[in-house]
Coordinates of C-alpha atoms in Angstrom, one line a residue:
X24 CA 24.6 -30.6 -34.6
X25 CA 24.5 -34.8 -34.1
X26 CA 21.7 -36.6 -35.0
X27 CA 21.2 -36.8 -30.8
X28 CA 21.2 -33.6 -30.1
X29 CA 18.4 -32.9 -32.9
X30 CA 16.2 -35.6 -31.6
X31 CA 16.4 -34.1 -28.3
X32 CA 15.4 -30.6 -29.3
X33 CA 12.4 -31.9 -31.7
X34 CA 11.3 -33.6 -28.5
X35 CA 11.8 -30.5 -26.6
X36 CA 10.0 -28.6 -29.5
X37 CA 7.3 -31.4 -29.3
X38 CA 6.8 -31.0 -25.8
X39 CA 6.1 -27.5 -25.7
X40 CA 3.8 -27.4 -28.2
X41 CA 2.1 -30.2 -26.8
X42 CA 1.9 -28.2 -23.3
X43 CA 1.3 -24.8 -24.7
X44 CA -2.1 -26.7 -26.4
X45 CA -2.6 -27.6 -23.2
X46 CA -2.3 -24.3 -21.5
X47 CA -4.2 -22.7 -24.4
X48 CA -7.9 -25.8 -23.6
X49 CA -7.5 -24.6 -20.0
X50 CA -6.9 -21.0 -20.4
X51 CA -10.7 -20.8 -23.0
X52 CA -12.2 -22.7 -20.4
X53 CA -10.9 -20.4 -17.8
X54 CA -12.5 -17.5 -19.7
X55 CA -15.5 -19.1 -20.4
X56 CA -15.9 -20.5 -16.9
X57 CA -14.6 -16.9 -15.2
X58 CA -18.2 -15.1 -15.1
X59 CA -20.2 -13.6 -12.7
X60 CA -23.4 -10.9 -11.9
X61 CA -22.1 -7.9 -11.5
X62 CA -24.5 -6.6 -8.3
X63 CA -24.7 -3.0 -9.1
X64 CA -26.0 -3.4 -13.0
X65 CA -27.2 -7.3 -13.0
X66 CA -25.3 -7.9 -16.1
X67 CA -22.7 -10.7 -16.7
X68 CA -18.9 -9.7 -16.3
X69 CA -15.7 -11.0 -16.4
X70 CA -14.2 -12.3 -13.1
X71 CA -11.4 -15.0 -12.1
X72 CA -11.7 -13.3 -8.4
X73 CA -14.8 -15.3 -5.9
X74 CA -16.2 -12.8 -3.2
X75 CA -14.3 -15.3 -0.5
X76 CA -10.8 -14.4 -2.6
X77 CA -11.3 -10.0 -2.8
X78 CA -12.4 -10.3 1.1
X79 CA -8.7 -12.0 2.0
X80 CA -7.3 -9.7 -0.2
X81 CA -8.3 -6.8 1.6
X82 CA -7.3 -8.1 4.6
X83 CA -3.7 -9.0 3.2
X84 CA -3.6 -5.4 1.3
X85 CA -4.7 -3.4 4.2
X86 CA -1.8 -3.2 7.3
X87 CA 0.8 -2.6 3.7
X88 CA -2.1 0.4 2.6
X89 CA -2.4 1.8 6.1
X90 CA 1.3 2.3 6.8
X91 CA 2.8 2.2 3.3
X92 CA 0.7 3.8 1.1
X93 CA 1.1 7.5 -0.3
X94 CA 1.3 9.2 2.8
X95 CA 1.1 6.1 5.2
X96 CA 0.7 6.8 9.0
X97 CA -1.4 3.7 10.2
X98 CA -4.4 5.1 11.8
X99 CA -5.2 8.4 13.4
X100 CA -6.5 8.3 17.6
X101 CA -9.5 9.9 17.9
X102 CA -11.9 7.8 18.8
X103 CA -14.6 9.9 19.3
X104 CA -14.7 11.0 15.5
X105 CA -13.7 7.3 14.7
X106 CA -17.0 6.0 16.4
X107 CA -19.3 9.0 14.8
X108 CA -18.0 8.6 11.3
X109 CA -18.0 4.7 11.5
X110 CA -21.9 4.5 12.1
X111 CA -22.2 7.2 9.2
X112 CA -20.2 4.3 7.5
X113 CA -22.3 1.7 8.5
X114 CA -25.5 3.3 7.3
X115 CA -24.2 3.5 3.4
X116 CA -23.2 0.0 3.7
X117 CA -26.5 -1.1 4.7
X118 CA -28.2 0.6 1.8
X119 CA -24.7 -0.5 -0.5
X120 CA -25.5 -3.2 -3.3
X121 CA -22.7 -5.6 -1.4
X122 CA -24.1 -5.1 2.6
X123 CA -23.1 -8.8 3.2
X124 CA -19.7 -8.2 2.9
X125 CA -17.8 -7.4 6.1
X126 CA -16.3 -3.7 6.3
X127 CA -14.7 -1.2 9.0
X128 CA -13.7 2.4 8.7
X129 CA -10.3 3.8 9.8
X130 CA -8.6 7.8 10.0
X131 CA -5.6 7.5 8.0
X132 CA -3.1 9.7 9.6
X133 CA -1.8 11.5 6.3
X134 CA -2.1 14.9 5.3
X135 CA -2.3 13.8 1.8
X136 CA -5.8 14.4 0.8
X137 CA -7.4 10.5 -0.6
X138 CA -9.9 8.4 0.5
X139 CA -9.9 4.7 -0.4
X140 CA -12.1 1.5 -0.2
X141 CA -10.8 -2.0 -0.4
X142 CA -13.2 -5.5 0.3
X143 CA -13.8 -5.2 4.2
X144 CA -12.5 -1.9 4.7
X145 CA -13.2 2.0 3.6
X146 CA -10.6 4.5 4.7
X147 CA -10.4 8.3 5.1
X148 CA -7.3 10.6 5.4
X149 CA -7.0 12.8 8.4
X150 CA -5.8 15.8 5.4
X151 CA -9.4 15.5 3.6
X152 CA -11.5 14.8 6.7
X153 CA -10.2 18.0 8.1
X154 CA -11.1 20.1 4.5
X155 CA -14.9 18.5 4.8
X156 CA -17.1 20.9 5.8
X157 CA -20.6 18.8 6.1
X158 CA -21.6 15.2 7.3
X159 CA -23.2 15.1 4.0
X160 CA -19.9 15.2 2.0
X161 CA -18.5 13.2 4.6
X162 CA -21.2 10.3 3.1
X163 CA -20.2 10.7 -0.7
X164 CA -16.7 10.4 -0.5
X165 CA -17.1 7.2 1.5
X166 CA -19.8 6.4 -1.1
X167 CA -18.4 7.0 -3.9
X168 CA -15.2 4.8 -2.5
X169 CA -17.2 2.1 -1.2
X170 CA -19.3 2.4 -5.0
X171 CA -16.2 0.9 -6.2
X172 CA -16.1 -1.9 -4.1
X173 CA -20.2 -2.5 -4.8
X174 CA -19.4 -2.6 -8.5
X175 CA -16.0 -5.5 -8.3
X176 CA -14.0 -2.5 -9.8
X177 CA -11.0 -3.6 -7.3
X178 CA -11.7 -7.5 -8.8
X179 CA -12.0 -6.7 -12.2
X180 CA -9.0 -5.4 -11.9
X181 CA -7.8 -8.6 -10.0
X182 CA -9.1 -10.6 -12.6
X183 CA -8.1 -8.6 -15.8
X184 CA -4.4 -9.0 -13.9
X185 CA -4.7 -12.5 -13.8
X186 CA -5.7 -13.0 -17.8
X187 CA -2.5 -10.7 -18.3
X188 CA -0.7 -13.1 -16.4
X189 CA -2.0 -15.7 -17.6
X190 CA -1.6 -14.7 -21.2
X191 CA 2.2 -14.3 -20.9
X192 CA 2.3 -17.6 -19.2
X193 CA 1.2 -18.7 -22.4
X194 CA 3.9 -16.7 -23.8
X195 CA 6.2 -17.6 -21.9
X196 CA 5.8 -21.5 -22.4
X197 CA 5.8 -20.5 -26.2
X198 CA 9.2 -19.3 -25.8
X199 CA 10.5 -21.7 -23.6
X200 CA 14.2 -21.9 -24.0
X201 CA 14.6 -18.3 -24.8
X202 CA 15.6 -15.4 -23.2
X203 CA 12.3 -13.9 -24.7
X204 CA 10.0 -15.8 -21.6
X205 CA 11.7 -14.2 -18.8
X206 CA 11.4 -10.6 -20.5
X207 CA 7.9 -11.6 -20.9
X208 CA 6.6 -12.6 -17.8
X209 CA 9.0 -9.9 -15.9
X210 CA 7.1 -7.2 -18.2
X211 CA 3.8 -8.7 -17.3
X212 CA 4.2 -8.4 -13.5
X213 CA 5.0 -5.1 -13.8
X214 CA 1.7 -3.9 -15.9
X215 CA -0.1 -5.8 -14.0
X216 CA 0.8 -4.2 -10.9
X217 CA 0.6 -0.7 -12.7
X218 CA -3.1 -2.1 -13.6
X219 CA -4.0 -2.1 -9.9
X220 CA -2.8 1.5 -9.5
X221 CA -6.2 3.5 -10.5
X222 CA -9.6 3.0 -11.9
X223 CA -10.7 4.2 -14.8
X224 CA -13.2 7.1 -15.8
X225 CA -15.7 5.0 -16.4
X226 CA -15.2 3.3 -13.3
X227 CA -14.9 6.6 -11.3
X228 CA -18.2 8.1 -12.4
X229 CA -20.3 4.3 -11.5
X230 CA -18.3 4.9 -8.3
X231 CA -20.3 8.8 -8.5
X232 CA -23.3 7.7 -9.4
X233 CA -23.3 5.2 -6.6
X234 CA -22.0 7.5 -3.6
X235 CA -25.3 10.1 -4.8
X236 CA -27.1 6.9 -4.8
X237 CA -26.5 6.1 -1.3
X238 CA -26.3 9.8 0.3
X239 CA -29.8 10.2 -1.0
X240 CA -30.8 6.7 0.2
X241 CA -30.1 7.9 4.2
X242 CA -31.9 11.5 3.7
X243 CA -28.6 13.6 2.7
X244 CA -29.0 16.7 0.6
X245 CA -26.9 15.3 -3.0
X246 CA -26.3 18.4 -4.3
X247 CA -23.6 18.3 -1.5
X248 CA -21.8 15.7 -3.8
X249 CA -20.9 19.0 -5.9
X250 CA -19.5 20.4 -2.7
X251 CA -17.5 17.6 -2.0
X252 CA -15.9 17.5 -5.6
X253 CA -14.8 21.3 -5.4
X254 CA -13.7 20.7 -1.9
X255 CA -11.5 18.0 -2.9
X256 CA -9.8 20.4 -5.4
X257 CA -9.2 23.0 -2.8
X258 CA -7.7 20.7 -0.3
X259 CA -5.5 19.1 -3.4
X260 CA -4.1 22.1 -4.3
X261 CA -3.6 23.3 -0.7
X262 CA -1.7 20.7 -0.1
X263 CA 0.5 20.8 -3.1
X264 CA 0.9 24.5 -2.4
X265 CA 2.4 23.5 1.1
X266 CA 5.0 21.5 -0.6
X267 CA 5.9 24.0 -2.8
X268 CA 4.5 23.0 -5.9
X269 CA 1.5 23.5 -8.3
X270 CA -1.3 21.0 -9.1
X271 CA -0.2 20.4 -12.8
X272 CA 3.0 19.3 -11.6
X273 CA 3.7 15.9 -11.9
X274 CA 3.3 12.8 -8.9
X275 CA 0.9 11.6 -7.3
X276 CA -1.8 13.8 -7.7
X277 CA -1.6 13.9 -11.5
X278 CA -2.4 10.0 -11.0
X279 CA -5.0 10.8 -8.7
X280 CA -6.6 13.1 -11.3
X281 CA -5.7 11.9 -14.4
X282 CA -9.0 9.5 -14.7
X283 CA -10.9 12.7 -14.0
X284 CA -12.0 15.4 -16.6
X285 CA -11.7 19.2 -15.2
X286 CA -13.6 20.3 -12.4
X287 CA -16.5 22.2 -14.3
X288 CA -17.2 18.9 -17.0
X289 CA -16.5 16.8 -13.8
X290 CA -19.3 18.8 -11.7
X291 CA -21.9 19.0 -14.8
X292 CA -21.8 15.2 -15.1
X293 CA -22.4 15.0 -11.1
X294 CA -25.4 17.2 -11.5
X295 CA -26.5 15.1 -14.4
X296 CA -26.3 12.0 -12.0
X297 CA -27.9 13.9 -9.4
X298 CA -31.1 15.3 -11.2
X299 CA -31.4 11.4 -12.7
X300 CA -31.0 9.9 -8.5
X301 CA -34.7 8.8 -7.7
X302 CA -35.9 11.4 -4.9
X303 CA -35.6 11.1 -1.3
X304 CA -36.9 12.6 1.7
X305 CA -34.2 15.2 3.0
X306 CA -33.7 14.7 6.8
X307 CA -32.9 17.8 8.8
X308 CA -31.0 20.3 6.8
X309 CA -29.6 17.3 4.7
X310 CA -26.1 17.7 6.2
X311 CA -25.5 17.8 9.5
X312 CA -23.0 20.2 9.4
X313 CA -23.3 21.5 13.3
X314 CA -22.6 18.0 14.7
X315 CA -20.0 16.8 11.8
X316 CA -17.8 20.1 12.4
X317 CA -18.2 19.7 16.6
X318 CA -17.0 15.6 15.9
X319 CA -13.7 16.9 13.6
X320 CA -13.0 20.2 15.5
X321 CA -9.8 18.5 17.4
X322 CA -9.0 16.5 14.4
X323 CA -8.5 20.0 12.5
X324 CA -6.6 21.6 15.2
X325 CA -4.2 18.8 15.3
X326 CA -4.3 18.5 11.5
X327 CA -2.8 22.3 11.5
X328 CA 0.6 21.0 13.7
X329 CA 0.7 18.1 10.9
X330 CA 0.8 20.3 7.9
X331 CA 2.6 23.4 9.6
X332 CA 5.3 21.9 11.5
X333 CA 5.6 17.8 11.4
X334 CA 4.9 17.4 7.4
X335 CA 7.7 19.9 7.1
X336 CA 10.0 18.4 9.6
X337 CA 9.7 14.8 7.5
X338 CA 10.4 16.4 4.1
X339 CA 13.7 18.1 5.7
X340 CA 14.6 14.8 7.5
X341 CA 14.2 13.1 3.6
X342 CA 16.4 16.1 2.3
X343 CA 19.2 15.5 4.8
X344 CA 18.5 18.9 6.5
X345 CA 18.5 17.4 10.1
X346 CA 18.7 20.9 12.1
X347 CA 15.4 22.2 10.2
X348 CA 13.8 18.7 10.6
X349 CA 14.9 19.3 14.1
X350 CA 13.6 22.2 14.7
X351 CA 9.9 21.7 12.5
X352 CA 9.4 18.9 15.0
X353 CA 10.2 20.8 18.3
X354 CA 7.3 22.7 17.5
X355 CA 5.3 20.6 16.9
X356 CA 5.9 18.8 20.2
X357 CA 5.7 21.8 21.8
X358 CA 2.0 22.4 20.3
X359 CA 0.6 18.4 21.1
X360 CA 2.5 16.6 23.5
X361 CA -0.6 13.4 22.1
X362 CA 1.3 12.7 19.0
X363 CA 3.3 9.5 18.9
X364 CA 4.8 10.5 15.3
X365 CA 6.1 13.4 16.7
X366 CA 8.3 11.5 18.9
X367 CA 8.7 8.5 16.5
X368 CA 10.3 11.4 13.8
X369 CA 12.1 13.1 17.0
X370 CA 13.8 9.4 17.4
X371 CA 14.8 9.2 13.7
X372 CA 16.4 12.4 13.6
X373 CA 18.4 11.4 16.7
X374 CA 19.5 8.4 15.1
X375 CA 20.2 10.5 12.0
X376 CA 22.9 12.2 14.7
X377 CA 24.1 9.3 15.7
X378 CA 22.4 9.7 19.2
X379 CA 21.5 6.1 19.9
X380 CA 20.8 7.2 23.6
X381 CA 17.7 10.2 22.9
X382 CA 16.6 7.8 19.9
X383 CA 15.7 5.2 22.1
X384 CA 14.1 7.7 24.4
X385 CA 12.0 9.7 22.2
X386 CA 11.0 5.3 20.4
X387 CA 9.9 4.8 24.0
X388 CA 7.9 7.6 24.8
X389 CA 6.0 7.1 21.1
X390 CA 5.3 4.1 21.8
X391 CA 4.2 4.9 25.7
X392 CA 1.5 7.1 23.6
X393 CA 0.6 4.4 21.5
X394 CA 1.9 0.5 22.2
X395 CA 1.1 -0.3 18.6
X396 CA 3.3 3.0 16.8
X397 CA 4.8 0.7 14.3
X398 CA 7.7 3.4 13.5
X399 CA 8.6 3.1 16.8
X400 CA 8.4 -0.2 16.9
X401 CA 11.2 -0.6 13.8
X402 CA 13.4 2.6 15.6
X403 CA 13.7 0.5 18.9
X404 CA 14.3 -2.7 16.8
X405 CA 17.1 -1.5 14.6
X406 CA 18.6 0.3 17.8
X407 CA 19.1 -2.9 19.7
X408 CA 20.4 -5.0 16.4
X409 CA 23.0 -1.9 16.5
X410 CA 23.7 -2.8 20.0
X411 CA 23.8 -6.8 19.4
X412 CA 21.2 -7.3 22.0
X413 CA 19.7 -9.8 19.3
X414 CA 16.5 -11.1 21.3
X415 CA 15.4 -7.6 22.1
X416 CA 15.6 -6.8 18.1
X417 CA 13.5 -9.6 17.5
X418 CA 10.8 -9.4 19.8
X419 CA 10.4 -5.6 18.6
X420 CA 11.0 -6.2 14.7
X421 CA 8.5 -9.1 15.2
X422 CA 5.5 -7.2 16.3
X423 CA 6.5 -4.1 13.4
X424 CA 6.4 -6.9 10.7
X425 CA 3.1 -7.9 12.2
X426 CA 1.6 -4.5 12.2
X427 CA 3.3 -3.3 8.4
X428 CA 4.4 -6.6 6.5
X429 CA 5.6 -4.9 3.6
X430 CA 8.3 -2.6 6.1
X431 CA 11.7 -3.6 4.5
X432 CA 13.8 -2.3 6.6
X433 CA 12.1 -4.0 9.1
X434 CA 12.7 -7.5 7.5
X435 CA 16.0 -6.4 6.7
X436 CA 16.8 -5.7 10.7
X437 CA 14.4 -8.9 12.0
X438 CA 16.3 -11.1 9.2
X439 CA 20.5 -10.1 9.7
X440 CA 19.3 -10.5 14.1
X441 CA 18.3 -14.2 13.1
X442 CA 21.3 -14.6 10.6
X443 CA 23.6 -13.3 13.2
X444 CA 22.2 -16.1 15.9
X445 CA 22.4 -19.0 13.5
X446 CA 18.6 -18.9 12.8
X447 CA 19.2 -19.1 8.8
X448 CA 15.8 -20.4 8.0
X449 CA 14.0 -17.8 9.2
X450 CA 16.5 -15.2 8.3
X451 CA 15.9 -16.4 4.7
X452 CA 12.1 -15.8 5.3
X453 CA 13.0 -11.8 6.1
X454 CA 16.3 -11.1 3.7
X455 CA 14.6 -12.8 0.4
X456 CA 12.2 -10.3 0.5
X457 CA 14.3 -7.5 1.4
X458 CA 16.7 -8.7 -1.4
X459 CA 13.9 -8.4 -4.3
X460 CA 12.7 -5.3 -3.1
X461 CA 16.2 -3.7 -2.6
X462 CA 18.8 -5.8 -5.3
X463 CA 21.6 -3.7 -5.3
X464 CA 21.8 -3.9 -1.5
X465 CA 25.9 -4.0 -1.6
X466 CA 26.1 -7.2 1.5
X467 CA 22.3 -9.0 1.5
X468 CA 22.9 -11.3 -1.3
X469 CA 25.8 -12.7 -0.2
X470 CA 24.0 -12.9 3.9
X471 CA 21.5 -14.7 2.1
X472 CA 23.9 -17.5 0.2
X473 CA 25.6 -18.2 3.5
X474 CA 22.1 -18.9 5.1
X475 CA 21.0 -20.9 1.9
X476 CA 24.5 -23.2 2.0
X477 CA 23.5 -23.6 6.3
X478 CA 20.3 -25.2 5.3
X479 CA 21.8 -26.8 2.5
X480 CA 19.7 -25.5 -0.5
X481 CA 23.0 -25.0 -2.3
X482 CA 21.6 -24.3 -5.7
X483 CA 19.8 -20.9 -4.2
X484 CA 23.0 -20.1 -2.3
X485 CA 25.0 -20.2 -5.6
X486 CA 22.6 -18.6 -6.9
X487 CA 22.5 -15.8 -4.7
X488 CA 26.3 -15.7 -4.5
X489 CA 26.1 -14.8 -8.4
X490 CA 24.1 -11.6 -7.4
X491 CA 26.8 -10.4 -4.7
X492 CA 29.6 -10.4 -7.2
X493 CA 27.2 -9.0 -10.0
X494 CA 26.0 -6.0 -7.8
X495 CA 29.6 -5.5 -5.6
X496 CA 32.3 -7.5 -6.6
X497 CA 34.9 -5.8 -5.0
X498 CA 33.8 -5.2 -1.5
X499 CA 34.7 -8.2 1.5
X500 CA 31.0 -9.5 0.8
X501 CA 31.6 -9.6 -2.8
X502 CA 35.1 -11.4 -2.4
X503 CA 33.4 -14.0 0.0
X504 CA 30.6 -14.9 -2.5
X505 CA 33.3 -15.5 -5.4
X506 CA 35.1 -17.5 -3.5
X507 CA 32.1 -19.4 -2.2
X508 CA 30.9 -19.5 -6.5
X509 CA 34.1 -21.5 -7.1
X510 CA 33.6 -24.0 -4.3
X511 CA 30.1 -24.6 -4.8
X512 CA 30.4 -25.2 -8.7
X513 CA 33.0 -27.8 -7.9
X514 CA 31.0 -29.7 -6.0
X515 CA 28.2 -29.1 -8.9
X516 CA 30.3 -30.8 -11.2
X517 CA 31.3 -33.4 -9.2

């Protein structure tokens, strides 16, 4: 090594030092700066998340949970139950230890049994609303989810995902220079992410003692928090029964569960929670059962079709078994002619037989039922890219994108319709993040270099280039983007 070269690296050495000292002053006042009142115990806490921040959060995160999510859907049309459960809703977050925050309730349309609450928003599927047998259980699923959103569990999470990130920013300045800082900070996105997935136990029963806390507030019997626990189970395991497996087995509900200890320790510590509440008057019968059933009795005769015929037809469609998906969804048609994803599915399996024509039929008549179906919505977009008719594909892949922002195949359709009418800059906004979510896509990467090199950000079209021939090197894509390497690294070198 010359005497040069040395000098330069001690510099380098000496600079990162310099800026990882740097990092490290701002990172312990970060810490010591990144403390707040919790508002359900009064006690100091860790947070790096400001109630402004978890409130656009929730906004961003909820159109990606409402059609993405385990199950997905978007919401279920019944506004008659909508407007009964929403004031039901309304009342535990006026008694909730956060009531200043903004919040709206929505039917997921999912037979998967969950309930979820982010910042602004508490959710319900359509699968455990129909299992619910009382108004009172009704009010301490949604308080127990909207308990976790009282005690910042969703923002301690946030924030202990940030000091992860953070940390391995550190680490990754440390390393600088070595192939050990992009392990690092590729590792630390994906914990973090898995961080956000669940809560913990601890968290779950505060989110318990909460959702007996506020049922008890508004005059609800509590010991119907028991009822709701075991109902829970029952619907679970329904469920998982109707897709031919067990409860033990593995998948999404052994993440759902796995914070929670078995049903009989589980319902002891919810008795032990309830005979600690402070006492309220009970109003009525304490559960309203009469008027909560009459509200939900369409929603369960519907819910039936779901699970007997529609749920079915989906899970044949995903298995390539197009005649029984067929056939599933036929009856289900012929059982509610109300359902947009009926006819949203019935299009997908025509475009799964290469029937363009019925496709677009059945996309229309979903979206006749409901204007907003975003299914629909991608179905009729990705049939007129098919048919070049470029403008149509964008107006339609625009408002699906708006509706479901995470929907990749979506951007995938609304980017190659602007790529394929010279529109590369916003073709890169739609293929970039198709191409992270989907990287071994055999043709994007190279799409994406020949709209990089149009708006001249050659060193992201080389770059992209490099990942066509890594993932398909042989096909006419891959060929291109070799090609296109050599010519753009001679002009680098020039």
């Amino acid at each position: 090594m010359s005497i040069k070269t040395k000098t330069m690296v001690s510099k380098k050495r000496y600079f990162i030092r310099k800026s990882f000292l740097l990092y490290l002053v701002c990172f312990l006042y970060l810490c010591i700066a990144g403390c707040a009142t919790n508002p359900v115990t009064g006690q100091s806490q860790f947070m790096l998340v400001s109630e402004e921040q978890e409130v656009q959060m929730g906004k961003e995160l909820y159109p990606n949970a409402m059609w993405g999510a385990e199950g997905g859907g978007g919401e279920f049309k019944d506004e008659k139950a909508k407007s009964y459960l929403k004031n039901v809703v309304l009342n535990l977050h006026k008694v909730s230890h956060r009531s200043n925050l903004p919040v709206d309730f929505a039917i997921q349309n999912s037979s998967v049994p969950n309930a979820w609450a982010i910042p602004g928003y508490v959710v319900i599927t359509r699968g455990l609303l129909a299992g619910l047998d009382n108004e009172a259980e009704f009010a301490f699923v949604m308080g127990h989810e909207m308990g976790h959103v009282s005690a910042r569990h969703s923002a301690s999470q946030m924030s202990m995902s940030i000091l992860h990130q953070a940390l391995l920013l550190g680490a990754g300045i440390a390393l600088a220079g070595s192939d050990y800082s992009d392990a690092a900070l590729t590792l630390g996105a994906l914990g973090s992410s898995l961080l956000l997935l669940k809560y913990s136990r601890n968290d779950e029963l505060e989110a318990d003692a909460l959702g007996v806390q506020y049922m008890t507030k508004l005059g609800y019997n509590p010991n119907n928090a028991i009822s709701a626990h075991r109902n829970l189970e029952k619907i679970s395991n329904e469920y998982m029964k109707s897709l031919g497996k067990s409860s033990k087995e593995s998948g999404f509900f052994e993440e759902l569960l796995s914070t929670h200890p078995r049903t009989s320790i589980r319902i002891d510590e919810i008795q032990h929670i309830i005979n600690r509440t402070p006492k309220y008057a009970i109003m009525g019968d304490g559960t309203n059962k009469q008027q909560f059933q009459s509200v939900i009795y369409n929603l369960k005769k519907v819910n039936n079709i779901y699970t007997a015929h529609y749920d079915k037809a989906v899970r044949a469609l995903n298995n390539n078994n197009i005649d029984e998906a067929a056939v599933e969804i036929s009856k289900a048609m012929s059982k509610d002619q109300t359902q947009a994803p009926f006819y949203g599915l019935s299009g997908f399996i025509m475009l799964k037989k290469k029937d363009s024509v019925n496709a677009e039929k059945y996309f229309n008549y979903a979206l006749r039922l409901d204007n907003n179906y975003q299914p629909a919505l991608r179905g009729m977009g990705s049939i007129n890219y098919m048919k070049g008719n470029f403008a149509e594909a964008k107006r339609y892949l625009n408002r699906s994108i708006a509706l479901f922002p995470g929907d990749m195949s979506s951007r995938y359709f609304l980017g190659m319709s602007y790529y394929k009418t010279n529109d590369f800059k916003s073709a890169i906004t739609h293929l970039k993040p198709f191409a992270d979510a989907q990287q071994k896509h055999p043709n994007v990467h190279g799409v994406l270099g020949m709209c990089y090199e149009n708006v001249n950000d050659l060193n992201s079209a080389y770059n992209e280039y490099a990942m066509q021939v890594k993932v398909a090197p042989n096909n006419d894509m891959g060929r291109l983007a070799a090609s296109r390497l050599t010519s753009l690294g001679i002009k680098k070198n020039k």
